[in-house]
Amino acid sequence: MRAEVLSIGNEVLSGRTLDTNFQFLARLLEEAGARVVGHQAVPDEEGAIAEALRLAFARADLVLTTGGLGPTPDDLTVEAVSAALDLATMFDAPTLAAVEARWARLMRGPMPDRNRRQALVPAGATVWPNPVGSAPGVLIAHGGKHVALFPGVPEEMRALAVQFLAPWVRAASGRTVEYALVRTVGIAESVLEERLAGLSAALGGAWVAYLPGQGGVDVRVTLPEDVAPEERARLAARARDYVCERAGDHVFATEDRTLEEVVGALLTAQSAHVAVAESCTGGLLGGRITATPGSSVYFEGGVECYSNASKVALCGVRPETLEAHGAVSEETARELAEGIRARFGVGYGVGVTGIAGPDGGTPEKPVGTVHVAATGPQGTYHRAMRLFGNRAQVRERSVTAALELLRRLLKGLPPTTPGAMFTPPAAPPAPRP
Ligand code: AMP
Ligand code: MG
């Protein structure tokens, strides 16, 4: 099955909205066994939508649209697609009732007439009720092909796509694409690829993808479709073993789990708690840890200690340390970790301090200089890094590095291993007193 996605909305074309809907749908479609052959960004104009649909139908069997299902007159995807396919439009009674009930629940007063538009569907379409919003998804059959319309609001599109589209595509494509996933951190993509050079051949030519992001690299092996399930499971196990052997302790998961989930599980297994003191990441570390549901079991709390005064008053850094080594230093990172651990009275503490840029760098401590430390009953680990990238990237990678250091401490691994990606600053840290 060949699929194409139309991202409809002026906000997408003007660059004000990043087209995350396409990214999500493309991945979902691929995993459900469809092949994405095209993608268009389309303005909220009837003619443009009709033209995009014509083009998409010329090369795809399934066309998906997102956007243009709102209540306002600029949202006209239903009308445009219906007109292009020569279909009448009608109000779907169950959807209308749901839209009215939703309005009554969330708003006061009578519902504006224009909200009824969200119950407008092409005649003969299958209606997929929206579990988290108003406008439903609809599936239209047309000359042996299909077009499905989804709202633009990402949460609504996702909920509908997962609940209705994915099973439908899986059944229609008759394929299931399965992967073996190994997630690594702290090793460069090219180094990893070099170490895993023989992986594809070892699996009889399986497709191997390297997917970098957030300071880690995922290795994803597409398992062959034409083999029995037991054989697939065997190949998946062989792929995981192969990567684990060669990537060593850079592997943090052999399934779809995040680094923060893995760290959380390690803390839980030790019935331990962690507190964080964040300077350069300003709450991002705590944010990532608490993005995992249930993190209150092991996350005690944190301090965003941006100023020197707050590092001293709240995190137990000694003024002399700041004086002698500066806020961005190994010594300060260690004292942040140890101080916050003591302050919160927990088993583990993490400290982050660095220069995210674009300003604030010096020859000895250029932008991207970051120190992370993790401390626990075993002692204190520290890592000095020179991270590349813009402010957002430096901050995100600092969070990853801090989590990685804590993982190593929790697992009894050395603080770093050969081939580690985070390079130390060019200038050696000042000698300790
Ligand atoms: P709609 O009312 O269905 O047109 O949806 C509009 C909302 O969805 C706006 O908040 C947009 O920012 C968001 N949106 C629309 N298209 C996309 C897209 N392709 N990716 C991410 N968000 C989108
Ligand atoms: Mg819109």
Short mmCIF file of C-alpha atoms and ligand atoms in Angstrom, two decimals:
data_model
loop_
_atom_site.label_atom_id
_atom_site.label_comp_id
_atom_site.label_asym_id
_atom_site.label_seq_id
_atom_site.Cartn_x
_atom_site.Cartn_y
_atom_site.Cartn_z
CA MET A 1 0.00 0.00 0.00
CA ARG A 2 1.32 3.39 -1.04
CA ALA A 3 0.40 6.35 1.13
CA GLU A 4 0.69 10.12 0.88
CA VAL A 5 0.18 12.76 3.53
CA LEU A 6 -1.26 16.24 2.94
CA SER A 7 -0.52 18.69 5.74
CA ILE A 8 -3.26 21.27 5.25
CA GLY A 9 -3.05 24.66 6.93
CA ASN A 10 -1.71 28.12 6.18
CA GLU A 11 0.18 28.00 9.48
CA VAL A 12 2.28 25.11 8.16
CA LEU A 13 3.19 26.97 4.96
CA SER A 14 4.06 30.16 6.79
CA GLY A 15 6.44 28.28 9.05
CA ARG A 16 4.58 29.18 12.23
CA THR A 17 3.64 25.56 12.87
CA LEU A 18 6.22 22.81 12.58
CA ASP A 19 4.74 19.89 10.66
CA THR A 20 4.99 17.29 13.39
CA ASN A 21 1.82 15.63 12.13
CA PHE A 22 3.64 14.36 9.07
CA GLN A 23 6.46 12.94 11.14
CA PHE A 24 4.03 11.09 13.36
CA LEU A 25 1.87 9.78 10.52
CA ALA A 26 4.80 8.73 8.36
CA ARG A 27 6.20 6.62 11.15
CA LEU A 28 2.84 5.11 12.01
CA LEU A 29 2.13 4.29 8.36
CA GLU A 30 5.50 2.70 7.82
CA GLU A 31 5.16 0.55 10.90
CA ALA A 32 1.68 -0.52 9.84
CA GLY A 33 3.04 -1.79 6.55
CA ALA A 34 2.33 1.11 4.18
CA ARG A 35 5.00 2.87 2.15
CA VAL A 36 4.93 6.65 2.26
CA VAL A 37 5.55 7.88 -1.28
CA GLY A 38 4.74 11.56 -0.96
CA HIS A 39 4.05 14.50 1.30
CA GLN A 40 2.65 17.93 0.51
CA ALA A 41 2.05 21.05 2.57
CA VAL A 42 -1.16 22.63 1.31
CA PRO A 43 -2.78 26.03 2.03
CA ASP A 44 -6.35 26.34 3.32
CA GLU A 45 -7.74 26.92 -0.18
CA GLU A 46 -10.28 24.78 -1.94
CA GLY A 47 -8.46 24.79 -5.28
CA ALA A 48 -5.11 23.95 -3.74
CA ILE A 49 -6.59 21.09 -1.71
CA ALA A 50 -8.29 19.63 -4.81
CA GLU A 51 -5.06 19.88 -6.78
CA ALA A 52 -2.99 18.28 -4.03
CA LEU A 53 -5.50 15.45 -3.74
CA ARG A 54 -5.39 14.82 -7.49
CA LEU A 55 -1.61 14.69 -7.43
CA ALA A 56 -1.56 12.37 -4.42
CA PHE A 57 -4.10 9.97 -5.92
CA ALA A 58 -1.91 9.69 -9.00
CA ARG A 59 0.79 7.92 -6.96
CA ALA A 60 -0.80 6.65 -3.74
CA ASP A 61 -3.60 4.27 -2.75
CA LEU A 62 -4.21 5.99 0.57
CA VAL A 63 -4.17 9.74 1.10
CA LEU A 64 -4.19 11.21 4.59
CA THR A 65 -4.92 14.82 5.34
CA THR A 66 -4.44 16.69 8.59
CA GLY A 67 -5.81 20.14 9.35
CA GLY A 68 -8.70 22.27 8.22
CA LEU A 69 -11.34 20.58 10.34
CA GLY A 70 -11.84 23.46 12.79
CA PRO A 71 -15.10 25.36 13.25
CA THR A 72 -13.98 28.57 11.54
CA PRO A 73 -14.58 29.42 7.85
CA ASP A 74 -10.87 29.12 6.99
CA ASP A 75 -11.07 25.41 7.78
CA LEU A 76 -12.52 23.89 4.64
CA THR A 77 -10.93 20.50 4.13
CA VAL A 78 -14.24 18.59 4.32
CA GLU A 79 -15.90 20.85 1.74
CA ALA A 80 -12.86 20.87 -0.56
CA VAL A 81 -12.34 17.10 -0.50
CA SER A 82 -16.06 16.41 -0.88
CA ALA A 83 -16.28 18.74 -3.87
CA ALA A 84 -13.17 17.22 -5.45
CA LEU A 85 -14.61 13.71 -5.11
CA ASP A 86 -18.10 14.78 -6.10
CA LEU A 87 -19.62 13.86 -2.75
CA ALA A 88 -22.39 15.66 -0.90
CA THR A 89 -21.78 16.73 2.69
CA MET A 90 -24.06 15.93 5.59
CA PHE A 91 -24.21 16.38 9.34
CA ASP A 92 -23.32 13.18 11.13
CA ALA A 93 -25.91 12.87 13.89
CA PRO A 94 -23.77 11.06 16.52
CA THR A 95 -20.91 13.51 15.94
CA LEU A 96 -23.25 16.50 16.24
CA ALA A 97 -24.58 15.14 19.52
CA ALA A 98 -21.01 14.61 20.76
CA VAL A 99 -19.94 18.13 19.70
CA GLU A 100 -22.93 19.64 21.52
CA ALA A 101 -22.34 17.53 24.62
CA ARG A 102 -18.68 18.52 24.65
CA TRP A 103 -19.58 22.19 24.36
CA ALA A 104 -22.06 21.88 27.21
CA ARG A 105 -19.45 20.19 29.36
CA LEU A 106 -16.58 22.62 28.70
CA MET A 107 -18.21 25.99 27.95
CA ARG A 108 -21.02 28.13 29.21
CA GLY A 109 -23.99 29.26 27.22
CA PRO A 110 -25.32 28.18 23.87
CA MET A 111 -23.00 26.70 21.26
CA PRO A 112 -22.26 29.02 18.30
CA ASP A 113 -23.85 27.74 15.13
CA ARG A 114 -20.51 27.50 13.38
CA ASN A 115 -19.36 24.75 15.73
CA ARG A 116 -21.88 22.50 14.01
CA ARG A 117 -19.45 22.51 11.09
CA GLN A 118 -17.28 20.08 12.99
CA ALA A 119 -19.95 17.42 12.54
CA LEU A 120 -20.00 17.93 8.76
CA VAL A 121 -18.76 14.83 6.91
CA PRO A 122 -18.71 13.64 3.31
CA ALA A 123 -21.75 11.47 2.54
CA GLY A 124 -20.97 7.77 2.75
CA ALA A 125 -17.77 8.22 4.76
CA THR A 126 -16.83 6.08 7.73
CA VAL A 127 -16.75 8.32 10.79
CA TRP A 128 -14.05 7.75 13.41
CA PRO A 129 -15.19 9.50 16.62
CA ASN A 130 -12.63 11.83 18.18
CA PRO A 131 -11.76 10.60 21.70
CA VAL A 132 -10.10 13.86 22.76
CA GLY A 133 -11.71 16.62 20.68
CA SER A 134 -14.60 17.61 18.44
CA ALA A 135 -13.89 17.01 14.76
CA PRO A 136 -13.96 13.29 13.92
CA GLY A 137 -11.66 11.51 11.54
CA VAL A 138 -13.33 10.29 8.37
CA LEU A 139 -12.43 7.60 5.89
CA ILE A 140 -13.68 7.91 2.34
CA ALA A 141 -13.52 5.13 -0.27
CA HIS A 142 -12.99 6.43 -3.78
CA GLY A 143 -12.44 4.34 -6.90
CA GLY A 144 -10.60 1.53 -5.10
CA LYS A 145 -8.50 4.05 -3.17
CA HIS A 146 -9.05 5.80 0.13
CA VAL A 147 -8.65 9.21 1.68
CA ALA A 148 -8.78 9.82 5.41
CA LEU A 149 -9.22 13.26 6.97
CA PHE A 150 -7.82 14.09 10.40
CA PRO A 151 -7.90 17.23 12.55
CA GLY A 152 -4.71 19.31 12.64
CA VAL A 153 -4.44 19.45 16.43
CA PRO A 154 -1.63 16.95 17.06
CA GLU A 155 -3.16 15.28 20.14
CA GLU A 156 -6.43 14.70 18.32
CA MET A 157 -4.78 13.47 15.13
CA ARG A 158 -2.59 11.08 17.10
CA ALA A 159 -5.40 9.63 19.16
CA LEU A 160 -7.46 9.00 16.02
CA ALA A 161 -4.55 7.62 14.03
CA VAL A 162 -3.52 5.17 16.73
CA GLN A 163 -7.03 3.98 17.47
CA PHE A 164 -8.46 3.76 13.96
CA LEU A 165 -5.93 4.34 11.20
CA ALA A 166 -3.15 2.00 12.31
CA PRO A 167 -5.36 -1.12 12.62
CA TRP A 168 -7.05 -0.28 9.35
CA VAL A 169 -3.75 0.10 7.47
CA ARG A 170 -2.36 -3.06 9.06
CA ALA A 171 -5.38 -5.05 7.92
CA ALA A 172 -5.36 -3.49 4.45
CA SER A 173 -1.64 -3.86 3.85
CA GLY A 174 -1.54 -7.43 5.15
CA ARG A 175 1.99 -6.77 6.39
CA THR A 176 3.50 -6.29 9.77
CA VAL A 177 6.83 -4.61 9.91
CA GLU A 178 8.82 -5.51 12.98
CA TYR A 179 12.03 -4.09 14.30
CA ALA A 180 14.75 -4.98 16.72
CA LEU A 181 15.70 -1.82 18.57
CA VAL A 182 18.87 -1.16 20.54
CA ARG A 183 19.32 2.27 22.09
CA THR A 184 22.77 3.67 22.81
CA VAL A 185 24.09 6.80 24.46
CA GLY A 186 27.44 8.53 24.54
CA ILE A 187 28.85 7.00 21.38
CA ALA A 188 29.08 8.82 18.06
CA GLU A 189 26.99 7.56 15.17
CA SER A 190 30.03 6.99 12.95
CA VAL A 191 31.94 5.12 15.66
CA LEU A 192 28.93 2.95 16.30
CA GLU A 193 28.45 2.23 12.63
CA GLU A 194 32.08 1.24 12.28
CA ARG A 195 31.78 -1.20 15.17
CA LEU A 196 28.59 -2.67 13.74
CA ALA A 197 29.84 -2.89 10.17
CA GLY A 198 29.04 -6.62 9.89
CA LEU A 199 25.57 -6.46 11.44
CA SER A 200 23.52 -6.43 8.27
CA ALA A 201 25.46 -9.35 6.78
CA ALA A 202 25.24 -11.31 10.04
CA LEU A 203 21.46 -11.07 9.75
CA GLY A 204 21.26 -12.16 6.14
CA GLY A 205 21.13 -8.65 4.71
CA ALA A 206 18.58 -7.11 7.10
CA TRP A 207 18.10 -3.36 6.81
CA VAL A 208 19.96 -1.50 9.58
CA ALA A 209 19.19 2.14 10.36
CA TYR A 210 21.16 4.49 12.62
CA LEU A 211 18.91 7.11 14.16
CA PRO A 212 20.64 9.83 16.16
CA GLY A 213 18.77 12.15 18.51
CA GLN A 214 18.96 13.75 21.96
CA GLY A 215 22.59 12.74 22.40
CA GLY A 216 21.99 9.06 21.74
CA VAL A 217 21.84 6.83 18.68
CA ASP A 218 19.22 4.16 18.10
CA VAL A 219 20.08 1.11 16.03
CA ARG A 220 16.95 -0.17 14.36
CA VAL A 221 16.99 -3.42 12.42
CA THR A 222 14.05 -4.14 10.15
CA LEU A 223 13.31 -7.84 10.47
CA PRO A 224 12.54 -9.75 7.29
CA GLU A 225 8.83 -10.25 6.59
CA ASP A 226 9.06 -13.55 4.79
CA VAL A 227 10.15 -15.70 7.72
CA ALA A 228 8.23 -17.54 10.42
CA PRO A 229 7.64 -15.72 13.72
CA GLU A 230 10.12 -17.97 15.60
CA GLU A 231 12.79 -17.22 13.04
CA ARG A 232 12.04 -13.51 13.37
CA ALA A 233 12.40 -13.69 17.13
CA ARG A 234 15.70 -15.52 16.71
CA LEU A 235 16.99 -12.85 14.32
CA ALA A 236 15.89 -10.09 16.68
CA ALA A 237 17.78 -11.72 19.54
CA ARG A 238 20.85 -12.14 17.36
CA ALA A 239 20.68 -8.45 16.33
CA ARG A 240 20.45 -7.35 19.96
CA ASP A 241 23.34 -9.58 21.01
CA TYR A 242 25.49 -8.35 18.15
CA VAL A 243 24.98 -4.69 19.06
CA CYS A 244 25.36 -5.26 22.80
CA GLU A 245 28.63 -7.12 22.31
CA ARG A 246 30.14 -4.37 20.21
CA ALA A 247 28.61 -1.23 21.68
CA GLY A 248 29.15 -2.51 25.22
CA ASP A 249 27.96 -0.37 28.06
CA HIS A 250 26.85 2.39 25.68
CA VAL A 251 23.70 0.31 25.25
CA PHE A 252 21.06 1.45 27.71
CA ALA A 253 18.00 -0.36 26.35
CA THR A 254 17.16 -3.20 23.99
CA GLU A 255 13.56 -2.12 23.68
CA ASP A 256 11.63 1.12 23.23
CA ARG A 257 12.47 2.75 26.57
CA THR A 258 13.94 6.17 27.27
CA LEU A 259 17.16 6.81 29.15
CA GLU A 260 15.19 8.47 31.94
CA GLU A 261 12.92 5.43 32.22
CA VAL A 262 15.96 3.18 32.51
CA VAL A 263 17.48 5.41 35.19
CA GLY A 264 14.13 5.46 37.00
CA ALA A 265 13.97 1.67 36.95
CA LEU A 266 17.51 1.43 38.36
CA LEU A 267 16.63 3.83 41.18
CA THR A 268 13.40 1.95 41.88
CA ALA A 269 15.28 -1.36 42.02
CA GLN A 270 17.49 0.14 44.74
CA SER A 271 14.55 1.84 46.47
CA ALA A 272 16.61 5.01 46.04
CA HIS A 273 15.73 8.64 45.38
CA VAL A 274 17.48 11.32 43.39
CA ALA A 275 17.60 15.11 43.64
CA VAL A 276 19.07 17.45 41.04
CA ALA A 277 20.82 20.82 41.09
CA GLU A 278 20.68 22.41 37.67
CA SER A 279 22.48 25.49 36.53
CA CYS A 280 22.87 25.44 32.76
CA THR A 281 19.88 23.17 32.12
CA GLY A 282 17.48 25.26 34.24
CA GLY A 283 14.98 22.52 35.07
CA LEU A 284 15.27 20.46 31.89
CA LEU A 285 16.80 17.53 33.75
CA GLY A 286 14.00 17.46 36.31
CA GLY A 287 11.58 17.93 33.43
CA ARG A 288 12.88 14.91 31.58
CA ILE A 289 12.96 12.73 34.65
CA THR A 290 9.40 13.68 35.59
CA ALA A 291 8.13 13.18 32.03
CA THR A 292 8.05 9.49 32.95
CA PRO A 293 4.78 8.58 34.68
CA GLY A 294 5.35 7.33 38.20
CA SER A 295 8.63 9.20 38.60
CA SER A 296 7.47 10.53 41.98
CA VAL A 297 8.50 7.13 43.35
CA TYR A 298 12.20 7.99 42.88
CA PHE A 299 12.44 11.71 42.05
CA GLU A 300 12.69 13.81 45.19
CA GLY A 301 13.01 17.28 43.67
CA GLY A 302 15.45 19.80 42.35
CA VAL A 303 16.77 23.34 42.36
CA GLU A 304 17.38 25.61 39.40
CA CYS A 305 20.42 27.31 40.85
CA TYR A 306 21.28 29.82 38.18
CA SER A 307 22.98 32.45 40.34
CA ASN A 308 26.08 31.89 42.43
CA ALA A 309 24.10 32.94 45.49
CA SER A 310 21.54 30.20 44.94
CA LYS A 311 24.26 27.63 44.38
CA VAL A 312 25.62 28.50 47.79
CA ALA A 313 22.39 29.05 49.69
CA LEU A 314 20.31 26.21 48.28
CA CYS A 315 22.78 23.63 47.00
CA GLY A 316 25.63 23.80 49.47
CA VAL A 317 28.36 24.95 47.10
CA ARG A 318 31.15 26.66 49.05
CA PRO A 319 31.81 30.30 48.15
CA GLU A 320 35.55 29.53 48.09
CA THR A 321 34.94 26.90 45.42
CA LEU A 322 33.16 29.40 43.20
CA GLU A 323 35.87 31.94 43.89
CA ALA A 324 38.73 29.60 43.09
CA HIS A 325 37.33 27.58 40.16
CA GLY A 326 34.30 29.45 38.88
CA ALA A 327 30.70 28.35 38.57
CA VAL A 328 31.48 26.20 35.52
CA SER A 329 34.03 23.77 36.89
CA GLU A 330 34.48 20.22 38.01
CA GLU A 331 34.59 21.34 41.63
CA THR A 332 31.31 23.21 41.43
CA ALA A 333 29.59 20.32 39.63
CA ARG A 334 30.73 17.90 42.34
CA GLU A 335 29.60 20.18 45.14
CA LEU A 336 26.26 20.74 43.44
CA ALA A 337 25.67 16.99 43.26
CA GLU A 338 26.90 16.31 46.79
CA GLY A 339 25.20 19.39 48.22
CA ILE A 340 21.80 18.67 46.72
CA ARG A 341 22.03 15.05 47.84
CA ALA A 342 22.63 16.19 51.41
CA ARG A 343 20.06 18.96 51.23
CA PHE A 344 17.30 16.59 50.11
CA GLY A 345 18.55 13.74 52.25
CA VAL A 346 18.46 11.23 49.41
CA GLY A 347 20.71 8.49 48.08
CA TYR A 348 21.67 10.18 44.83
CA GLY A 349 22.40 13.72 43.71
CA VAL A 350 23.11 15.17 40.26
CA GLY A 351 24.70 18.51 39.44
CA VAL A 352 24.92 20.27 36.09
CA THR A 353 26.81 23.44 35.31
CA GLY A 354 27.95 24.77 31.96
CA ILE A 355 27.97 27.44 29.31
CA ALA A 356 25.09 26.93 26.88
CA GLY A 357 25.84 30.06 24.83
CA PRO A 358 25.69 31.81 22.54
CA ASP A 359 27.42 34.27 24.89
CA GLY A 360 29.44 33.74 28.04
CA GLY A 361 32.28 31.68 26.59
CA THR A 362 35.95 32.42 27.28
CA PRO A 363 39.12 30.94 25.76
CA GLU A 364 39.52 28.55 28.71
CA LYS A 365 35.82 27.81 28.97
CA PRO A 366 34.27 28.14 25.53
CA VAL A 367 30.55 27.80 24.84
CA GLY A 368 29.61 24.16 25.22
CA THR A 369 31.84 23.58 28.25
CA VAL A 370 29.68 21.55 30.61
CA HIS A 371 30.42 19.68 33.83
CA VAL A 372 28.08 17.06 35.16
CA ALA A 373 28.44 15.12 38.38
CA ALA A 374 26.47 12.31 39.94
CA THR A 375 26.93 11.17 43.49
CA GLY A 376 25.67 8.29 45.58
CA PRO A 377 26.76 5.83 48.23
CA GLN A 378 29.42 4.56 45.80
CA GLY A 379 31.12 7.94 45.48
CA THR A 380 31.03 10.76 42.98
CA TYR A 381 31.36 10.58 39.21
CA HIS A 382 32.26 13.63 37.20
CA ARG A 383 32.44 14.27 33.51
CA ALA A 384 33.81 17.33 31.74
CA MET A 385 32.51 17.88 28.26
CA ARG A 386 32.80 20.14 25.29
CA LEU A 387 29.41 19.89 23.65
CA PHE A 388 28.70 21.19 20.18
CA GLY A 389 25.52 22.80 18.92
CA ASN A 390 23.33 25.76 19.72
CA ARG A 391 21.98 26.69 23.13
CA ALA A 392 19.04 24.28 22.98
CA GLN A 393 21.24 21.41 21.82
CA VAL A 394 23.90 22.02 24.46
CA ARG A 395 21.24 22.05 27.16
CA GLU A 396 19.53 18.91 25.88
CA ARG A 397 22.81 17.03 25.54
CA SER A 398 23.82 18.13 29.01
CA VAL A 399 20.65 16.53 30.35
CA THR A 400 21.43 13.33 28.45
CA ALA A 401 25.00 13.31 29.74
CA ALA A 402 23.82 13.83 33.32
CA LEU A 403 21.33 10.97 33.04
CA GLU A 404 24.00 8.80 31.46
CA LEU A 405 26.46 9.52 34.25
CA LEU A 406 23.83 8.65 36.85
CA ARG A 407 23.02 5.44 34.97
CA ARG A 408 26.69 4.47 35.06
CA LEU A 409 26.94 5.20 38.76
CA LEU A 410 23.80 3.18 39.49
CA LYS A 411 25.00 0.24 37.42
CA GLY A 412 28.54 0.23 38.78
CA LEU A 413 30.00 1.01 35.35
CA PRO A 414 33.06 3.24 34.95
CA PRO A 415 32.22 6.94 34.43
CA THR A 416 33.33 6.75 30.83
CA THR A 417 34.50 4.19 28.28
CA PRO A 418 36.68 4.27 25.18
CA GLY A 419 34.82 5.67 22.22
CA ALA A 420 32.75 7.99 24.39
CA MET A 421 31.36 10.84 22.39
CA PHE A 422 31.42 13.68 24.87
CA THR A 423 34.87 15.14 24.51
CA PRO A 424 36.63 16.85 27.41
CA PRO A 425 37.47 20.54 27.26
CA ALA A 426 40.69 21.36 25.45
CA ALA A 427 42.07 23.11 28.52
CA PRO A 428 42.55 20.68 31.39
CA PRO A 429 40.49 21.45 34.48
CA ALA A 430 42.32 23.57 37.02
CA PRO A 431 44.27 21.45 39.53
CA ARG A 432 42.43 20.76 42.73
CA PRO A 433 43.71 22.45 45.87
P1 AMP B 1 -7.31 22.49 12.44
O1 AMP B 1 -8.32 23.33 13.21
O2 AMP B 1 -7.81 21.09 12.22
O3 AMP B 1 -6.90 23.15 11.16
O4 AMP B 1 -6.03 22.39 13.38
C1 AMP B 1 -5.32 23.54 13.71
C2 AMP B 1 -4.34 23.29 14.83
O5 AMP B 1 -3.52 22.18 14.59
C3 AMP B 1 -3.38 24.46 14.98
O6 AMP B 1 -3.15 24.66 16.38
C4 AMP B 1 -2.11 24.03 14.31
O7 AMP B 1 -0.98 24.64 14.90
C5 AMP B 1 -2.11 22.54 14.48
N1 AMP B 1 -1.59 21.90 13.27
C6 AMP B 1 -2.17 21.95 12.05
N2 AMP B 1 -1.44 21.26 11.14
C7 AMP B 1 -0.38 20.75 11.81
C8 AMP B 1 0.73 19.93 11.43
N3 AMP B 1 0.88 19.50 10.16
N4 AMP B 1 1.63 19.59 12.38
C9 AMP B 1 1.47 20.02 13.65
N5 AMP B 1 0.45 20.79 14.06
C10 AMP B 1 -0.49 21.16 13.17
MG MG B 2 -6.66 25.13 10.33
#
